[in-house]
Amino acid sequence: MFQRLRALFGKATIKPSQTLDTENIPQHIAIIMDGNGRWAKSRGLPRMAGHHSGMKTVKRITMAADRLGVKFLTLYAFSTENWKRPKAEVEFLMKLPQEFLSIELNELIEKNVQVRMMGYKSDLPDHTLHAIEEAMHKTANNTGLVLNFALNYGSRSEMLEAVRQIGQSVKAGDLQPEDIEETHLADRLLTAGMPDPDLLIRTSGELRLSNFMLWQLAYSEMWFTDVYWPEFTEEHFYDAITEYQRRARRYGGL
Ligand code: IPE
Ligand code: IPE
Ligand code: MG
């Protein structure tokens, strides 16, 4: 086991928790990256500094997930409700994807990471959408970690849209109401084709889902920490996975 961990981490100074079982790594980890603003405030900095610093955590955790062999990493970056924030903050947040990708895209390509986006594209500024679509296009054939950004994402809208589509199929006579099954809904969600998250992490001490993956998280293990996103490290990430590995997932059975 120690040999395997050595092989995984090479000469890196980062040591995974001793209890981390490389045979039981969650296939899909979803993270509500929260606390950027409070982190900044606690240091007397503007909220934007927190968002900027949070970008470095995105890089750190993406690379850690990749090294561990996680298959899907979904990061909640902007919710459908975050448009309520002051215009200057929204504008700043909308510039982060292009800044992040202009710095990191080459390394993501090199690491065989596939970039995806989950959310409503039509409301995004052109520059934001352009940067993401370029990254998606350049990494479309990559077969490693899927880095899925939830951007302008809201779970209720996602489910409503799926229900509307099902309604259309019923109206067209292609589907009978009594034949509607879970897969009809799941296949119309923005996560179609992806496994449900095994593990949900939320930083910053908030204990709620904030309209994130309400359908998909039905049987996910949840892990919360008071740590603000900008100071969330690989060690915290390994702690979450270690705790996940201690849980017994019963899915209603015994
Ligand atoms: C998370 O940090 C980032 C986004 C929601 C875009 P916040 O900006 O919510 O930080 P807090 O919760 O105000 O500290
Ligand atoms: C959830 O965080 C959205 C993201 C992390 C992108 P919020 O900070 O928007 O959530 P609430 O408002 O505290 O529920
Ligand atoms: Mg918040």
XYZ file of C-alpha atoms and ligand atoms in Angstrom:
283
model
C 0.000 0.000 0.000
C 2.770 2.434 0.932
C 4.541 1.560 -2.321
C 1.371 2.356 -4.246
C 1.031 5.721 -2.549
C 4.681 6.470 -3.249
C 4.089 5.656 -6.896
C 1.058 7.936 -6.972
C 2.662 10.887 -5.276
C 6.224 10.500 -6.435
C 8.551 13.005 -4.891
C 5.773 15.433 -4.036
C 6.049 16.872 -0.566
C 2.308 16.400 -0.085
C 1.571 13.353 2.025
C -1.872 11.830 1.753
C -3.472 10.784 4.971
C -2.110 7.380 5.997
C -5.600 5.963 6.014
C -6.328 6.839 2.371
C -7.267 3.678 0.486
C -6.250 3.991 -3.162
C -8.685 1.209 -4.062
C -11.716 3.194 -2.891
C -11.373 6.654 -4.390
C -14.731 8.342 -5.126
C -15.427 8.281 -8.846
C -17.250 11.636 -8.791
C -16.573 14.407 -6.276
C -18.699 17.563 -6.275
C -17.605 20.673 -4.379
C -19.515 23.774 -3.296
C -16.578 26.169 -3.212
C -17.740 28.645 -0.588
C -16.254 31.295 1.688
C -14.157 33.393 -0.687
C -15.740 36.631 0.515
C -15.418 35.855 4.224
C -11.836 34.713 3.759
C -11.012 38.078 2.178
C -12.906 40.009 4.826
C -11.074 38.209 7.614
C -7.847 39.542 6.095
C -9.124 43.055 5.486
C -9.128 42.462 1.723
C -11.837 43.141 -0.873
C -14.108 40.171 -1.722
C -12.514 39.980 -5.177
C -9.188 39.042 -3.570
C -10.966 36.027 -2.100
C -12.306 34.969 -5.483
C -8.871 35.392 -6.983
C -7.260 33.321 -4.274
C -9.990 30.695 -4.645
C -8.825 30.169 -8.219
C -5.525 28.829 -6.889
C -7.466 26.324 -4.801
C -9.267 25.196 -7.957
C -5.890 24.423 -9.499
C -4.597 22.696 -6.356
C -7.644 20.464 -5.919
C -7.936 19.662 -9.635
C -4.361 18.409 -9.638
C -4.892 16.432 -6.433
C -8.042 14.829 -7.865
C -6.152 13.972 -11.036
C -3.297 12.349 -9.102
C -5.742 10.263 -7.072
C -7.535 8.989 -10.181
C -10.872 10.697 -9.484
C -12.880 10.446 -12.714
C -15.246 13.458 -12.363
C -14.712 16.658 -10.376
C -17.693 19.027 -10.426
C -17.027 22.508 -9.034
C -19.853 24.920 -8.188
C -18.441 28.208 -9.431
C -21.523 30.399 -9.972
C -25.161 29.725 -9.207
C -28.263 30.981 -11.009
C -28.866 33.023 -7.818
C -25.414 34.643 -7.789
C -26.602 37.225 -10.370
C -28.199 38.967 -7.367
C -24.754 40.134 -6.235
C -23.401 43.632 -6.936
C -22.639 44.168 -10.619
C -18.916 44.697 -10.028
C -18.609 41.358 -8.226
C -20.561 39.518 -10.930
C -18.356 41.083 -13.605
C -15.250 40.063 -11.707
C -16.479 36.494 -11.308
C -17.290 36.312 -15.031
C -13.689 37.195 -15.856
C -12.222 34.400 -13.744
C -12.812 31.490 -16.155
C -10.774 33.154 -18.878
C -8.033 34.133 -16.445
C -7.917 30.623 -14.997
C -7.896 28.952 -18.399
C -5.340 31.315 -19.934
C -2.926 30.257 -17.180
C -3.870 26.608 -16.742
C -5.251 25.272 -20.021
C -1.924 24.020 -21.352
C -1.243 22.036 -18.208
C -4.792 20.671 -18.209
C -4.272 19.509 -21.796
C -0.935 17.965 -20.840
C -2.586 16.118 -17.930
C -5.285 14.724 -20.252
C -8.019 16.603 -18.332
C -11.342 17.121 -20.087
C -12.962 20.497 -19.314
C -16.758 20.687 -19.288
C -19.325 23.224 -18.290
C -22.714 22.603 -16.694
C -25.106 25.565 -16.637
C -27.048 28.051 -18.731
C -24.760 29.367 -21.399
C -27.053 31.978 -22.928
C -26.812 34.393 -19.962
C -23.023 34.349 -19.827
C -20.990 37.229 -21.288
C -19.379 36.361 -24.635
C -15.838 36.528 -23.267
C -16.647 34.022 -20.508
C -18.400 31.624 -22.832
C -15.686 31.915 -25.448
C -12.917 30.963 -22.981
C -14.866 27.952 -21.730
C -15.859 26.759 -25.176
C -12.279 26.994 -26.341
C -11.146 24.901 -23.364
C -13.939 22.381 -23.942
C -13.072 22.148 -27.610
C -9.317 21.709 -27.016
C -9.847 19.018 -24.365
C -12.879 17.267 -25.846
C -10.933 14.118 -26.725
C -9.029 13.911 -23.450
C -9.715 10.784 -21.452
C -8.463 11.673 -17.957
C -10.191 13.609 -15.196
C -13.400 15.372 -16.240
C -13.278 18.882 -14.751
C -16.884 19.994 -14.793
C -17.539 23.650 -13.935
C -21.043 24.402 -12.673
C -21.354 27.938 -13.975
C -24.686 29.719 -13.969
C -26.025 26.421 -12.667
C -29.236 25.927 -10.703
C -30.706 22.566 -9.884
C -34.361 23.630 -9.867
C -34.088 25.206 -13.337
C -32.289 22.098 -14.526
C -35.097 19.863 -13.295
C -37.828 22.181 -14.605
C -36.241 22.117 -18.038
C -36.128 18.313 -17.950
C -39.792 18.174 -16.922
C -40.724 20.513 -19.787
C -38.929 18.249 -22.255
C -40.707 15.198 -20.886
C -43.993 17.117 -21.153
C -43.272 17.756 -24.818
C -42.644 14.039 -25.420
C -45.927 13.198 -23.717
C -47.763 15.857 -25.699
C -46.298 14.520 -28.942
C -47.547 11.062 -28.004
C -44.002 9.607 -27.848
C -44.234 8.836 -24.136
C -47.088 7.772 -21.864
C -47.177 9.385 -18.383
C -47.235 5.963 -16.715
C -44.063 4.994 -18.586
C -41.996 7.901 -17.200
C -39.052 6.515 -15.260
C -36.066 7.941 -13.386
C -33.893 7.630 -16.471
C -36.219 9.913 -18.465
C -35.429 12.688 -16.020
C -31.776 11.819 -15.405
C -31.076 11.699 -19.156
C -32.413 15.252 -19.537
C -30.350 16.785 -16.733
C -27.117 18.639 -17.418
C -25.282 15.678 -15.868
C -26.658 13.206 -18.432
C -24.128 10.433 -18.928
C -22.246 11.207 -15.717
C -22.435 9.092 -12.557
C -24.006 10.773 -9.511
C -21.493 12.311 -7.101
C -20.168 9.846 -4.542
C -18.968 12.643 -2.314
C -20.127 16.227 -1.823
C -17.809 18.697 -0.110
C -18.871 22.166 1.043
C -16.404 24.606 2.534
C -16.939 27.640 4.798
C -19.196 26.116 7.436
C -22.519 26.511 5.621
C -24.672 23.407 5.930
C -26.945 23.666 2.901
C -27.044 22.750 -0.774
C -27.854 26.192 -2.233
C -29.671 24.741 -5.251
C -26.830 22.370 -6.185
C -27.478 18.954 -7.802
C -30.639 18.208 -5.816
C -31.502 15.117 -7.847
C -27.962 13.834 -8.263
C -27.001 14.069 -4.565
C -29.795 11.748 -3.403
C -27.321 9.145 -2.101
C -24.053 11.059 -2.003
C -21.933 11.158 1.117
C -21.599 14.706 2.417
C -18.617 16.318 4.085
C -18.577 19.834 5.476
C -15.704 21.911 6.767
C -15.438 25.359 8.345
C -12.353 26.074 6.224
C -12.867 28.830 3.639
C -12.282 27.807 0.025
C -9.088 29.874 -0.484
C -7.396 27.994 2.353
C -8.715 24.541 1.433
C -5.655 22.354 0.839
C -4.878 18.884 -0.465
C -4.786 17.716 3.162
C -8.386 18.808 3.696
C -9.307 17.064 0.454
C -7.669 13.830 1.625
C -9.425 14.175 4.984
C -12.766 14.336 3.172
C -11.930 11.240 1.130
C -10.657 9.383 4.202
C -13.927 10.108 5.976
C -15.845 9.010 2.849
C -13.964 5.709 2.943
C -15.081 5.117 6.533
C -18.754 5.509 5.665
C -21.056 2.564 4.950
C -23.171 3.386 1.904
C -26.398 1.468 2.337
C -28.749 2.994 -0.235
C -31.665 2.019 1.952
C -30.497 -1.574 2.311
C -28.806 -3.224 5.299
C -17.993 31.345 -3.109
O -17.622 32.301 -2.175
C -17.900 31.835 -4.527
C -19.185 32.134 -5.147
C -20.356 31.911 -4.629
C -19.141 32.716 -6.458
P -18.620 33.446 -1.710
O -18.461 34.613 -2.622
O -20.006 32.941 -1.584
O -18.028 33.796 -0.284
P -18.845 34.085 1.029
O -19.794 32.950 1.220
O -19.543 35.375 0.807
O -17.818 34.146 2.095
C -23.237 28.621 -3.459
O -22.672 29.555 -2.599
C -22.833 28.896 -4.861
C -21.425 28.691 -5.168
C -20.513 28.230 -4.358
C -21.054 28.993 -6.514
P -23.465 30.862 -2.144
O -22.538 31.625 -1.294
O -24.044 31.562 -3.318
O -24.665 30.231 -1.299
P -25.585 30.847 -0.175
O -26.125 32.150 -0.712
O -24.723 31.072 1.025
O -26.624 29.817 0.067
Mg -21.061 32.071 -0.108
